[in-house]
Each structure stands twice: as structure tokens, then as C-alpha cells.
mmCIF file of C-alpha atoms in Angstrom:
data_model
loop_
_atom_site.group_PDB
_atom_site.id
_atom_site.type_symbol
_atom_site.label_atom_id
_atom_site.label_comp_id
_atom_site.label_asym_id
_atom_site.label_seq_id
_atom_site.Cartn_x
_atom_site.Cartn_y
_atom_site.Cartn_z
ATOM 1 C CA MET A 1013 -144.975 8.829 -35.586
ATOM 2 C CA PRO A 1014 -148.031 11.938 -35.634
ATOM 3 C CA VAL A 1015 -149.321 12.217 -33.075
ATOM 4 C CA HIS A 1016 -152.979 11.827 -32.135
ATOM 5 C CA THR A 1017 -155.502 14.241 -30.439
ATOM 6 C CA VAL A 1018 -159.354 13.414 -30.244
ATOM 7 C CA ASP A 1019 -162.244 14.650 -28.807
ATOM 8 C CA VAL A 1020 -163.270 12.546 -25.566
ATOM 9 C CA HIS A 1021 -166.725 13.351 -25.096
ATOM 10 C CA GLN A 1022 -167.115 13.522 -29.265
ATOM 11 C CA LEU A 1023 -165.864 9.814 -28.735
ATOM 12 C CA ARG A 1024 -167.966 9.065 -26.110
ATOM 13 C CA ASN A 1025 -171.560 10.400 -27.610
ATOM 14 C CA GLU A 1026 -170.232 7.340 -30.539
ATOM 15 C CA VAL A 1027 -169.930 5.131 -28.171
ATOM 16 C CA ILE A 1028 -172.966 5.651 -26.688
ATOM 17 C CA GLN A 1029 -175.014 6.349 -29.795
ATOM 18 C CA GLU A 1030 -173.436 3.031 -30.960
ATOM 19 C CA LEU A 1031 -174.420 1.010 -27.831
ATOM 20 C CA GLY A 1032 -177.793 2.303 -28.532
ATOM 21 C CA HIS A 1033 -179.135 0.194 -31.535
ATOM 22 C CA LEU A 1034 -177.192 -3.078 -30.577
ATOM 23 C CA PRO A 1035 -179.003 -6.335 -30.171
ATOM 24 C CA GLU A 1036 -179.859 -7.300 -27.028
ATOM 25 C CA GLN A 1037 -179.753 -10.689 -27.598
ATOM 26 C CA ALA A 1038 -176.025 -12.537 -29.053
ATOM 27 C CA LEU A 1039 -173.278 -11.281 -29.694
ATOM 28 C CA GLY A 1040 -174.126 -8.779 -31.835
ATOM 29 C CA PHE A 1041 -172.210 -5.969 -29.620
ATOM 30 C CA LEU A 1042 -168.763 -7.064 -30.365
ATOM 31 C CA ASP A 1043 -168.771 -7.026 -33.811
ATOM 32 C CA THR A 1044 -169.629 -2.753 -33.728
ATOM 33 C CA HIS A 1045 -165.974 -2.483 -31.227
ATOM 34 C CA ALA A 1046 -164.106 -5.410 -31.263
ATOM 35 C CA SER A 1047 -161.838 -4.193 -34.030
ATOM 36 C CA ALA A 1048 -161.583 -0.230 -33.263
ATOM 37 C CA HIS A 1049 -157.577 -0.854 -32.125
ATOM 38 C CA PHE A 1050 -156.455 -2.593 -34.712
ATOM 39 C CA PRO A 1051 -153.804 -1.210 -36.764
ATOM 40 C CA GLU A 1052 -155.874 1.132 -39.875
ATOM 41 C CA HIS A 1053 -154.766 -0.895 -42.525
ATOM 42 C CA LEU A 1054 -156.055 -3.652 -40.530
ATOM 43 C CA GLY A 1055 -159.691 -2.339 -40.374
ATOM 44 C CA GLY A 1056 -158.931 0.005 -36.824
ATOM 45 C CA GLN A 1057 -159.110 3.638 -36.590
ATOM 46 C CA THR A 1058 -157.367 5.811 -35.495
ATOM 47 C CA SER A 1059 -158.090 6.579 -31.731
ATOM 48 C CA GLY A 1060 -159.053 2.678 -31.703
ATOM 49 C CA PHE A 1061 -157.099 1.843 -28.292
ATOM 50 C CA LEU A 1062 -159.182 5.030 -26.631
ATOM 51 C CA LYS A 1063 -162.186 4.364 -28.097
ATOM 52 C CA ARG A 1064 -162.266 0.999 -26.907
ATOM 53 C CA SER A 1065 -162.008 1.753 -23.437
ATOM 54 C CA ILE A 1066 -164.721 3.979 -23.546
ATOM 55 C CA ALA A 1067 -166.908 1.304 -25.380
ATOM 56 C CA ILE A 1068 -165.837 -1.397 -22.822
ATOM 57 C CA GLU A 1069 -166.792 1.533 -20.177
ATOM 58 C CA GLU A 1070 -169.813 2.439 -21.363
ATOM 59 C CA LEU A 1071 -171.164 -0.399 -21.965
ATOM 60 C CA ALA A 1072 -170.313 -2.168 -18.190
ATOM 61 C CA ARG A 1073 -172.384 1.056 -17.218
ATOM 62 C CA ARG A 1074 -175.441 -0.376 -18.921
ATOM 63 C CA GLN A 1075 -174.903 -3.812 -18.763
ATOM 64 C CA PRO A 1076 -172.097 -5.238 -16.968
ATOM 65 C CA GLY A 1077 -171.400 -8.695 -18.004
ATOM 66 C CA ARG A 1078 -171.446 -7.665 -21.473
ATOM 67 C CA GLY A 1079 -168.877 -4.825 -20.790
ATOM 68 C CA ALA A 1080 -166.740 -8.438 -19.179
ATOM 69 C CA THR A 1081 -167.663 -10.534 -22.317
ATOM 70 C CA LEU A 1082 -165.816 -7.493 -24.612
ATOM 71 C CA SER A 1083 -162.853 -6.608 -22.401
ATOM 72 C CA ALA A 1084 -162.117 -10.527 -22.632
ATOM 73 C CA ALA A 1085 -162.251 -10.250 -25.998
ATOM 74 C CA SER A 1086 -159.931 -7.939 -27.535
ATOM 75 C CA LEU A 1087 -157.325 -10.795 -25.117
ATOM 76 C CA GLY A 1088 -157.115 -12.939 -27.583
ATOM 77 C CA THR A 1089 -157.313 -11.087 -30.880
ATOM 78 C CA GLY A 1090 -154.336 -8.496 -28.906
ATOM 79 C CA LEU A 1091 -152.157 -12.038 -29.175
ATOM 80 C CA ILE A 1092 -152.617 -12.148 -32.931
ATOM 81 C CA LEU A 1093 -152.076 -8.401 -33.055
ATOM 82 C CA GLU A 1094 -148.945 -8.592 -30.299
ATOM 83 C CA GLY A 1095 -146.640 -11.461 -31.650
ATOM 84 C CA GLY A 1096 -148.716 -13.301 -35.047
ATOM 85 C CA ASN A 1097 -147.193 -13.840 -38.270
ATOM 86 C CA GLU A 1098 -148.951 -12.174 -41.646
ATOM 87 C CA THR A 1099 -150.115 -15.418 -42.140
ATOM 88 C CA GLN A 1100 -151.822 -14.816 -38.754
ATOM 89 C CA LEU A 1101 -152.938 -11.434 -39.297
ATOM 90 C CA ARG A 1102 -154.378 -12.154 -42.705
ATOM 91 C CA SER A 1103 -156.044 -14.704 -41.055
ATOM 92 C CA TRP A 1104 -157.484 -13.831 -37.700
ATOM 93 C CA LEU A 1105 -157.934 -10.781 -37.643
ATOM 94 C CA PRO A 1106 -160.673 -10.651 -40.008
ATOM 95 C CA ARG A 1107 -162.553 -13.531 -38.338
ATOM 96 C CA LEU A 1108 -161.969 -11.818 -34.850
ATOM 97 C CA ALA A 1109 -162.644 -8.694 -36.261
ATOM 98 C CA SER A 1110 -167.115 -9.850 -37.161
ATOM 99 C CA CYS A 1111 -167.091 -11.782 -34.259
ATOM 100 C CA GLU A 1112 -166.949 -14.668 -35.853
ATOM 101 C CA GLU A 1113 -164.078 -15.894 -33.959
ATOM 102 C CA ILE A 1114 -163.934 -14.976 -30.126
ATOM 103 C CA MET A 1115 -160.509 -16.216 -28.947
ATOM 104 C CA THR A 1116 -160.040 -16.528 -25.256
ATOM 105 C CA ILE A 1117 -156.257 -15.882 -23.898
ATOM 106 C CA CYS A 1118 -155.870 -18.643 -21.527
ATOM 107 C CA MET A 1119 -153.063 -18.131 -19.017
ATOM 108 C CA THR A 1120 -154.041 -18.705 -15.183
ATOM 109 C CA GLU A 1121 -154.489 -22.255 -14.355
ATOM 110 C CA PRO A 1122 -155.202 -23.683 -10.772
ATOM 111 C CA GLY A 1123 -151.660 -23.970 -9.078
ATOM 112 C CA SER A 1124 -150.279 -20.323 -10.974
ATOM 113 C CA GLY A 1125 -151.574 -17.029 -11.327
ATOM 114 C CA SER A 1126 -150.092 -14.080 -11.982
ATOM 115 C CA HIS A 1127 -146.533 -15.684 -11.829
ATOM 116 C CA LEU A 1128 -146.116 -16.665 -15.675
ATOM 117 C CA LEU A 1129 -143.181 -19.347 -15.181
ATOM 118 C CA GLY A 1130 -144.886 -21.378 -12.561
ATOM 119 C CA MET A 1131 -147.959 -22.556 -15.173
ATOM 120 C CA SER A 1132 -147.688 -26.460 -15.328
ATOM 121 C CA THR A 1133 -149.075 -26.473 -18.617
ATOM 122 C CA THR A 1134 -147.236 -27.986 -21.161
ATOM 123 C CA ALA A 1135 -146.297 -27.992 -25.216
ATOM 124 C CA THR A 1136 -144.383 -30.476 -26.224
ATOM 125 C CA LYS A 1137 -142.594 -30.865 -29.813
ATOM 126 C CA VAL A 1138 -143.409 -33.602 -32.201
ATOM 127 C CA PRO A 1139 -142.681 -33.924 -36.003
ATOM 128 C CA GLY A 1140 -144.406 -31.249 -37.374
ATOM 129 C CA GLY A 1141 -146.448 -29.974 -34.632
ATOM 130 C CA TRP A 1142 -146.592 -29.677 -30.586
ATOM 131 C CA ILE A 1143 -148.867 -31.740 -27.992
ATOM 132 C CA ILE A 1144 -150.502 -29.271 -25.751
ATOM 133 C CA ASN A 1145 -151.334 -30.485 -21.920
ATOM 134 C CA GLY A 1146 -152.642 -28.699 -18.901
ATOM 135 C CA ALA A 1147 -155.741 -27.211 -17.622
ATOM 136 C CA LYS A 1148 -156.116 -23.585 -17.609
ATOM 137 C CA ARG A 1149 -158.454 -22.034 -14.936
ATOM 138 C CA TYR A 1150 -160.777 -18.544 -14.990
ATOM 139 C CA ILE A 1151 -160.582 -18.304 -18.873
ATOM 140 C CA GLY A 1152 -162.783 -14.987 -19.576
ATOM 141 C CA ASN A 1153 -165.748 -16.095 -22.873
ATOM 142 C CA SER A 1154 -164.719 -19.658 -21.643
ATOM 143 C CA HIS A 1155 -167.892 -21.613 -23.013
ATOM 144 C CA ILE A 1156 -168.725 -18.902 -25.880
ATOM 145 C CA ALA A 1157 -165.359 -18.987 -27.532
ATOM 146 C CA THR A 1158 -164.404 -20.728 -30.671
ATOM 147 C CA ALA A 1159 -160.259 -20.123 -30.578
ATOM 148 C CA HIS A 1160 -157.719 -20.009 -27.717
ATOM 149 C CA GLY A 1161 -154.439 -18.020 -26.742
ATOM 150 C CA VAL A 1162 -152.538 -20.231 -25.225
ATOM 151 C CA ILE A 1163 -149.125 -19.636 -23.426
ATOM 152 C CA ALA A 1164 -148.000 -23.268 -22.892
ATOM 153 C CA ARG A 1165 -144.481 -24.094 -21.001
ATOM 154 C CA THR A 1166 -141.891 -25.334 -24.143
ATOM 155 C CA ASP A 1167 -138.581 -25.602 -21.438
ATOM 156 C CA PRO A 1168 -138.853 -26.921 -18.810
ATOM 157 C CA GLY A 1169 -136.327 -24.147 -16.989
ATOM 158 C CA ASN A 1170 -137.629 -21.481 -15.200
ATOM 159 C CA HIS A 1171 -136.381 -18.915 -17.330
ATOM 160 C CA ARG A 1172 -137.971 -15.738 -19.844
ATOM 161 C CA ARG A 1173 -137.499 -18.535 -22.593
ATOM 162 C CA ALA A 1174 -139.234 -20.879 -21.331
ATOM 163 C CA LEU A 1175 -142.378 -20.119 -22.712
ATOM 164 C CA SER A 1176 -144.201 -20.368 -25.826
ATOM 165 C CA ALA A 1177 -147.696 -19.069 -27.377
ATOM 166 C CA PHE A 1178 -149.722 -20.627 -29.521
ATOM 167 C CA ALA A 1179 -153.647 -19.855 -31.233
ATOM 168 C CA ILE A 1180 -155.685 -23.092 -31.240
ATOM 169 C CA PRO A 1181 -158.843 -23.457 -32.621
ATOM 170 C CA ALA A 1182 -161.659 -24.695 -29.917
ATOM 171 C CA SER A 1183 -163.161 -28.083 -32.214
ATOM 172 C CA THR A 1184 -159.371 -29.157 -32.051
ATOM 173 C CA ALA A 1185 -159.569 -32.938 -30.898
ATOM 174 C CA GLY A 1186 -157.999 -32.523 -27.082
ATOM 175 C CA VAL A 1187 -159.278 -29.125 -26.796
ATOM 176 C CA SER A 1188 -161.886 -29.135 -24.131
ATOM 177 C CA LEU A 1189 -164.593 -27.463 -21.469
ATOM 178 C CA GLY A 1190 -164.127 -28.190 -17.551
ATOM 179 C CA ASP A 1191 -167.002 -26.467 -14.713
ATOM 180 C CA ARG A 1192 -167.583 -22.585 -15.188
ATOM 181 C CA ASN A 1193 -166.861 -20.863 -13.024
ATOM 182 C CA ASP A 1194 -169.933 -20.140 -10.146
ATOM 183 C CA LEU A 1195 -169.002 -16.022 -9.437
ATOM 184 C CA MET A 1196 -170.777 -13.735 -7.474
ATOM 185 C CA GLY A 1197 -170.375 -11.179 -9.837
ATOM 186 C CA LEU A 1198 -170.979 -10.494 -13.490
ATOM 187 C CA PRO A 1199 -173.464 -12.355 -13.789
ATOM 188 C CA GLY A 1200 -173.889 -13.682 -16.992
ATOM 189 C CA PHE A 1201 -170.399 -13.492 -18.239
ATOM 190 C CA SER A 1202 -168.377 -16.574 -19.075
ATOM 191 C CA ILE A 1203 -165.667 -17.369 -17.221
ATOM 192 C CA GLY A 1204 -164.750 -21.091 -16.626
ATOM 193 C CA GLU A 1205 -161.754 -23.671 -17.315
ATOM 194 C CA VAL A 1206 -160.156 -25.572 -20.382
ATOM 195 C CA ARG A 1207 -158.331 -28.212 -20.420
ATOM 196 C CA PHE A 1208 -156.032 -29.927 -22.890
ATOM 197 C CA THR A 1209 -155.515 -33.811 -22.935
ATOM 198 C CA ASP A 1210 -152.808 -35.142 -25.895
ATOM 199 C CA CYS A 1211 -154.196 -31.282 -27.849
ATOM 200 C CA PHE A 1212 -152.020 -31.764 -31.148
ATOM 201 C CA ILE A 1213 -151.453 -28.558 -33.083
ATOM 202 C CA SER A 1214 -149.063 -27.571 -36.136
ATOM 203 C CA ASP A 1215 -145.970 -25.660 -36.437
ATOM 204 C CA GLU A 1216 -148.485 -22.971 -37.952
ATOM 205 C CA ALA A 1217 -150.357 -22.968 -34.714
ATOM 206 C CA ILE A 1218 -146.969 -21.180 -32.687
ATOM 207 C CA VAL A 1219 -147.471 -17.154 -32.086
ATOM 208 C CA GLY A 1220 -144.159 -15.585 -32.100
ATOM 209 C CA ARG A 1221 -141.101 -17.604 -32.148
ATOM 210 C CA GLU A 1222 -140.182 -20.496 -29.565
ATOM 211 C CA GLY A 1223 -140.046 -19.265 -26.402
ATOM 212 C CA ASP A 1224 -141.562 -16.068 -27.058
ATOM 213 C CA GLY A 1225 -144.278 -16.906 -24.758
ATOM 214 C CA LEU A 1226 -143.203 -14.546 -21.318
ATOM 215 C CA SER A 1227 -142.861 -11.438 -23.492
ATOM 216 C CA LEU A 1228 -145.749 -11.949 -25.544
ATOM 217 C CA ALA A 1229 -148.118 -12.472 -22.736
ATOM 218 C CA HIS A 1230 -146.438 -9.597 -20.230
ATOM 219 C CA ARG A 1231 -147.271 -7.293 -23.599
ATOM 220 C CA VAL A 1232 -150.747 -8.592 -23.885
ATOM 221 C CA VAL A 1233 -151.464 -7.616 -20.698
ATOM 222 C CA SER A 1234 -149.452 -4.713 -20.531
ATOM 223 C CA ARG A 1235 -151.249 -2.790 -23.977
ATOM 224 C CA HIS A 1236 -154.717 -5.245 -23.682
ATOM 225 C CA GLY A 1237 -156.032 -6.968 -19.988
ATOM 226 C CA LYS A 1238 -155.148 -3.743 -17.952
ATOM 227 C CA PRO A 1239 -156.849 -1.161 -20.039
ATOM 228 C CA ASN A 1240 -159.344 -3.564 -20.454
ATOM 229 C CA ILE A 1241 -159.932 -4.278 -16.619
ATOM 230 C CA GLY A 1242 -159.848 -0.689 -15.305
ATOM 231 C CA SER A 1243 -162.013 0.884 -18.102
ATOM 232 C CA LEU A 1244 -164.143 -2.370 -16.578
ATOM 233 C CA ALA A 1245 -163.813 -1.011 -13.394
ATOM 234 C CA ILE A 1246 -164.478 2.748 -14.442
ATOM 235 C CA GLY A 1247 -167.720 1.180 -16.400
ATOM 236 C CA LEU A 1248 -168.888 -0.565 -12.880
ATOM 237 C CA HIS A 1249 -167.801 2.878 -11.239
ATOM 238 C CA ALA A 1250 -170.585 5.231 -12.828
ATOM 239 C CA ARG A 1251 -173.365 2.240 -12.103
ATOM 240 C CA ALA A 1252 -172.759 3.038 -9.119
ATOM 241 C CA LEU A 1253 -172.978 6.326 -8.929
ATOM 242 C CA ASP A 1254 -175.798 6.495 -11.633
ATOM 243 C CA LYS A 1255 -177.561 4.059 -9.419
ATOM 244 C CA LEU A 1256 -177.006 6.773 -5.731
ATOM 245 C CA VAL A 1257 -178.067 9.668 -7.867
ATOM 246 C CA ASP A 1258 -181.186 8.653 -8.637
ATOM 247 C CA TYR A 1259 -181.674 6.863 -5.627
ATOM 248 C CA SER A 1260 -180.534 10.297 -3.246
ATOM 249 C CA GLY A 1261 -182.762 12.229 -6.248
ATOM 250 C CA THR A 1262 -185.954 10.643 -5.734
ATOM 251 C CA ARG A 1263 -185.618 9.368 -1.776
ATOM 252 C CA LYS A 1264 -187.652 12.073 -0.105
ATOM 253 C CA LEU A 1265 -186.730 13.036 4.036
ATOM 254 C CA TYR A 1266 -188.575 16.227 5.017
ATOM 255 C CA GLY A 1267 -190.358 16.975 2.065
ATOM 256 C CA ALA A 1268 -187.067 17.175 -0.148
ATOM 257 C CA PRO A 1269 -184.739 15.029 -1.689
ATOM 258 C CA ILE A 1270 -182.032 13.430 0.821
ATOM 259 C CA SER A 1271 -179.530 14.282 -2.561
ATOM 260 C CA GLU A 1272 -179.996 18.353 -0.560
ATOM 261 C CA LEU A 1273 -178.686 16.708 2.203
ATOM 262 C CA PRO A 1274 -174.455 17.861 2.595
ATOM 263 C CA SER A 1275 -173.480 14.539 3.701
ATOM 264 C CA VAL A 1276 -175.184 13.336 0.723
ATOM 265 C CA ASP A 1277 -173.478 15.742 -1.611
ATOM 266 C CA ARG A 1278 -170.182 15.008 -0.179
ATOM 267 C CA GLU A 1279 -169.908 11.017 -0.740
ATOM 268 C CA ILE A 1280 -171.756 12.164 -4.771
ATOM 269 C CA ALA A 1281 -169.108 14.913 -5.080
ATOM 270 C CA THR A 1282 -166.541 12.507 -3.344
ATOM 271 C CA SER A 1283 -167.362 9.704 -6.109
ATOM 272 C CA PHE A 1284 -167.860 11.551 -8.945
ATOM 273 C CA ALA A 1285 -163.854 13.104 -8.238
ATOM 274 C CA ASN A 1286 -162.527 9.666 -8.235
ATOM 275 C CA LEU A 1287 -164.623 8.683 -10.932
ATOM 276 C CA TYR A 1288 -163.194 11.489 -13.360
ATOM 277 C CA THR A 1289 -159.200 11.034 -11.498
ATOM 278 C CA SER A 1290 -160.000 7.141 -12.645
ATOM 279 C CA ARG A 1291 -160.702 9.064 -16.710
ATOM 280 C CA LEU A 1292 -157.928 10.967 -16.855
ATOM 281 C CA LEU A 1293 -155.572 8.276 -15.740
ATOM 282 C CA MET A 1294 -156.906 5.403 -18.697
ATOM 283 C CA TYR A 1295 -157.397 7.540 -21.081
ATOM 284 C CA ASP A 1296 -153.672 9.281 -20.946
ATOM 285 C CA ALA A 1297 -152.761 6.209 -21.101
ATOM 286 C CA VAL A 1298 -154.963 4.555 -23.797
ATOM 287 C CA SER A 1299 -153.628 7.490 -25.794
ATOM 288 C CA SER A 1300 -149.984 6.844 -25.179
ATOM 289 C CA LEU A 1301 -150.957 3.675 -26.993
ATOM 290 C CA ASP A 1302 -152.647 5.254 -30.032
ATOM 291 C CA ASN A 1303 -149.649 7.414 -30.612
ATOM 292 C CA GLY A 1304 -147.372 4.249 -30.247
ATOM 293 C CA HIS A 1305 -145.923 4.186 -26.964
ATOM 294 C CA THR A 1306 -146.571 2.837 -24.104
ATOM 295 C CA ASN A 1307 -146.755 4.082 -20.963
ATOM 296 C CA GLU A 1308 -146.446 0.675 -18.186
ATOM 297 C CA VAL A 1309 -146.712 2.575 -15.555
ATOM 298 C CA GLY A 1310 -149.188 4.864 -16.361
ATOM 299 C CA ILE A 1311 -151.227 1.660 -17.582
ATOM 300 C CA GLY A 1312 -150.175 0.058 -14.108
ATOM 301 C CA ILE A 1313 -151.690 3.041 -12.286
ATOM 302 C CA ALA A 1314 -154.703 3.424 -14.312
ATOM 303 C CA LYS A 1315 -155.874 -0.181 -13.899
ATOM 304 C CA LEU A 1316 -154.503 0.437 -9.908
ATOM 305 C CA THR A 1317 -156.307 3.060 -9.460
ATOM 306 C CA ALA A 1318 -159.883 2.672 -11.235
ATOM 307 C CA SER A 1319 -160.571 -1.039 -9.442
ATOM 308 C CA SER A 1320 -159.620 0.849 -6.319
ATOM 309 C CA HIS A 1321 -161.987 3.598 -6.826
ATOM 310 C CA ALA A 1322 -165.084 1.189 -7.809
ATOM 311 C CA VAL A 1323 -165.147 -0.470 -4.929
ATOM 312 C CA LYS A 1324 -164.967 2.572 -3.435
ATOM 313 C CA ALA A 1325 -167.774 3.621 -5.197
ATOM 314 C CA ARG A 1326 -170.083 1.148 -3.445
ATOM 315 C CA LEU A 1327 -169.241 2.157 0.154
ATOM 316 C CA HIS A 1328 -170.236 6.379 -1.100
ATOM 317 C CA ALA A 1329 -173.388 4.347 -2.187
ATOM 318 C CA THR A 1330 -174.249 2.755 0.649
ATOM 319 C CA THR A 1331 -172.656 6.175 2.993
ATOM 320 C CA ALA A 1332 -175.030 8.105 1.697
ATOM 321 C CA ILE A 1333 -178.515 6.261 1.941
ATOM 322 C CA GLY A 1334 -178.214 4.017 4.824
ATOM 323 C CA ALA A 1335 -179.056 0.247 5.238
ATOM 324 C CA ILE A 1336 -181.266 0.240 1.774
ATOM 325 C CA GLY A 1337 -177.560 0.095 0.191
ATOM 326 C CA ASN A 1338 -177.749 -3.162 1.281
ATOM 327 C CA HIS A 1339 -181.266 -4.436 -0.293
ATOM 328 C CA ARG A 1340 -180.698 -6.535 -3.298
ATOM 329 C CA ASP A 1341 -183.618 -4.474 -4.889
ATOM 330 C CA LEU A 1342 -181.943 -1.661 -5.476
ATOM 331 C CA GLY A 1343 -178.189 -3.401 -7.006
ATOM 332 C CA ILE A 1344 -175.786 -1.226 -5.367
ATOM 333 C CA VAL A 1345 -174.329 -4.961 -3.260
ATOM 334 C CA GLN A 1346 -173.885 -6.297 -7.072
ATOM 335 C CA THR A 1347 -171.803 -3.128 -8.325
ATOM 336 C CA LEU A 1348 -169.802 -4.170 -5.407
ATOM 337 C CA LEU A 1349 -169.444 -8.003 -6.189
ATOM 338 C CA ASP A 1350 -168.790 -7.217 -9.565
ATOM 339 C CA ALA A 1351 -166.090 -4.419 -9.099
ATOM 340 C CA LEU A 1352 -164.179 -7.225 -6.564
ATOM 341 C CA MET A 1353 -163.743 -9.214 -10.034
ATOM 342 C CA THR A 1354 -161.401 -6.699 -11.220
ATOM 343 C CA ALA A 1355 -158.878 -6.613 -8.671
ATOM 344 C CA ALA A 1356 -157.154 -9.397 -9.613
ATOM 345 C CA PRO A 1357 -156.951 -9.998 -13.347
ATOM 346 C CA SER A 1358 -153.929 -8.484 -15.256
ATOM 347 C CA GLY A 1359 -152.379 -7.839 -12.037
ATOM 348 C CA THR A 1360 -152.927 -7.806 -8.419
ATOM 349 C CA GLU A 1361 -152.638 -5.026 -6.230
ATOM 350 C CA ASP A 1362 -149.555 -6.282 -5.244
ATOM 351 C CA VAL A 1363 -147.772 -7.293 -8.366
ATOM 352 C CA ILE A 1364 -148.555 -3.976 -10.028
ATOM 353 C CA LEU A 1365 -146.984 -1.680 -6.899
ATOM 354 C CA LYS A 1366 -144.188 -3.578 -7.080
ATOM 355 C CA ARG A 1367 -144.203 -2.670 -10.855
ATOM 356 C CA ILE A 1368 -143.747 0.241 -10.520
ATOM 357 C CA SER A 1369 -141.205 0.240 -7.106
ATOM 358 C CA GLU A 1370 -138.991 -1.687 -9.294
ATOM 359 C CA HIS A 1371 -139.503 1.512 -12.437
ATOM 360 C CA VAL A 1372 -139.232 4.432 -9.527
ATOM 361 C CA LYS A 1373 -135.794 2.560 -8.445
ATOM 362 C CA ARG A 1374 -134.579 2.007 -11.668
ATOM 363 C CA ALA A 1375 -134.780 5.615 -12.668
ATOM 364 C CA PRO A 1376 -132.190 7.594 -13.649
ATOM 365 C CA THR A 1377 -130.736 9.903 -10.579
ATOM 366 C CA GLN A 1378 -131.235 12.957 -12.656
ATOM 367 C CA ASN A 1379 -135.083 12.500 -12.933
ATOM 368 C CA ARG A 1380 -135.372 12.759 -9.701
ATOM 369 C CA PRO A 1381 -136.767 15.351 -7.503
ATOM 370 C CA THR A 1382 -133.494 16.845 -5.292
ATOM 371 C CA THR A 1383 -133.961 17.409 -1.883
ATOM 372 C CA PRO A 1384 -132.795 20.577 -0.689
ATOM 373 C CA THR A 1385 -129.656 20.661 1.525
ATOM 374 C CA LEU A 1386 -130.240 22.245 5.388
ATOM 375 C CA THR A 1387 -128.593 24.726 7.437
ATOM 376 C CA SER A 1388 -128.665 25.578 11.008
#
């Protein structure tokens, strides 16, 4: 596969121009970028994963709730991309690309999160299809979606083939919505509970083969979840830095903007250095996806770094400008609440660090740096 190179600055300028022409209401912004990462023969673009990342980042920088909506909209789509057969690809992707359809990914439950094998939602085989029963919680785009990508238990065992994946229209009998979670971060983002009660679906609804659910879920999280959440965090980081720069440039002390104070300079520079690092890690990780390689460790590190730096960005802002940084009207406190929403989805810090550690310990001995032998 040829290696694609791209001018990130040019791609960012394209995204910014496109965002400048988006409607202020409804979901018109989704169909501009929802299909960027599709295969080219299905309407995608050469640098689609990178463009999707930048689009989520720049949208979150302007309107955090909408950035989260775009981020979540790519997850259900990811399930079809990763596991759909040719019929499902041809049926679902055009409608997902145009946003005629918005599909969630339903994994998290009231009693299980990152440990997918702990889920209790079941899919029971019956003649001609399956019966789904269970509830999913903290589902992004829950109350605006027209379809749900569902991971459910098809075997009672606790093994890698115990789960399967399904694509279920929201209008299917037995599908209902529970509470819309009233969270403090990302106002305007639809996140809530989806319930399945004796929900019959045909055999054609299964994505991949029976037992593929766990592996598909991991692929969706690795290739779509972590990059999207990390990109959302980068946009929120940039938003906090923008607020710091704007305020410190207009707030005067002793006749000069406080941005000229060395202590404020330090906070601005440190926050930007962290933002720069987060972007480098994420752009490298998603560019590997565009070149046909899933760098799972790199993606995990990028997501972890971006989320952590987004939280720190608010602390840099309040350290620089003092107590007024906690004023509601300034919006810096809201950036912290928004950034905290990126910590758990697609893998908590503990889970990602565990995966990184496992990778390091599996690495062949010859790939590790050697320690010189010291002689007395």
C-alpha cells in the first residue's frame, strides 16, 4: 500500500473553511465530515482519518457539544466499516455518510464499562433471527440516533467468542430510550440510555460472524473511539488556550496587558507546548490508519496524552489569570468540565496504561535498548 503524505496546515485550512459554511442548527455539519475516513471507493478521502481528526478538533474548539456529536457519530459507522459484509456496506454507508442515518455504538452498561466481557445484554438465537434484551448506558448520540450498533452476549461463557455485534434500527419494536444523562460537561451533546426489551431482529442484522463482537468492539475503539475522543480533547485544549490568550491580552495591570508578565508567558507557552505535543502524537497515530496500519499503542498514548493535557490546560489558564478564571461567564471552568468527559470513554487511564505495559513486556528482547555493563 502506498504511503500517503499530507500538508496538515492545508488540511486544517480546508476544514476551517468548511466549518465556516455550516448551519447553526440541526445536524448539517455531520454530512460534511462523517464520511471522510471511508474507503475511497465508498466516498472517503485519501487522508480521511487525519481529516476526521482535525474536523472533530476544530469543531470542538468552537462548539464542544457539536464536536462530541461528530466524534460519536463515527463510532457506529466504524462498526459497519470494520465488520460489515458487502450488503451492509452498500446499504448503511451511503445513508450514514449523508446523515440520513446516525448510528450509535452501544457497549457500556450500568454494570460494566471497559470490561466488555462483563456485559449482561443478551442476544438469544431464535428461528430467523435474534431476541435482544438489556440496557446500555452513557451512549453518545442516544436520543438523536436512527440506529444502534449493539454489542451483546450470544454465549454465557467468559471467553473471546462470547459476544456478537448487531446493527439495529432505532424504530425496531422493543427498542426504547431511557434517561438522557444530565452531565455537567459538553452541554448540548445527547448522551443517555438505550434499552432493548424482547427486541427481535433478523439474521441479516448481525455484523460479522457470531462471536466476533469482542474483536469488533476492540477494533472500533482502537481505530475510531480513541482517535475521536483524543481529537475532541485536543479541540477542548485549544479552546481553553484561546480563552487564556484572549483574556490575558485584554486584561491590563499597571497599564500593560497581563500577557506580558513572565508568569503568564510561562503558562501560555507550557499550555501550547502540551497542545503541540498532543497534536503530533494524534496526527502521527491517525496518519498510520490512513496508511493501512493500526498503531494501537500509539493511538492509546495519543488519546491518553490529549485527555490529560486538556485537563491541565484549564489549570494553566487559572494559574495565569487568578481567581477570575473561576468566573462562570469566562467559560474556563466549563472547559474543565468538558475535558473531564474525555477521560473515561474508549479506555480509562488505567486500562490504556495496562495495554501499553503489556505491549512493552511482549516486545522481543532484541528490540529493547541494552544496558551497558559497568565495571569497577
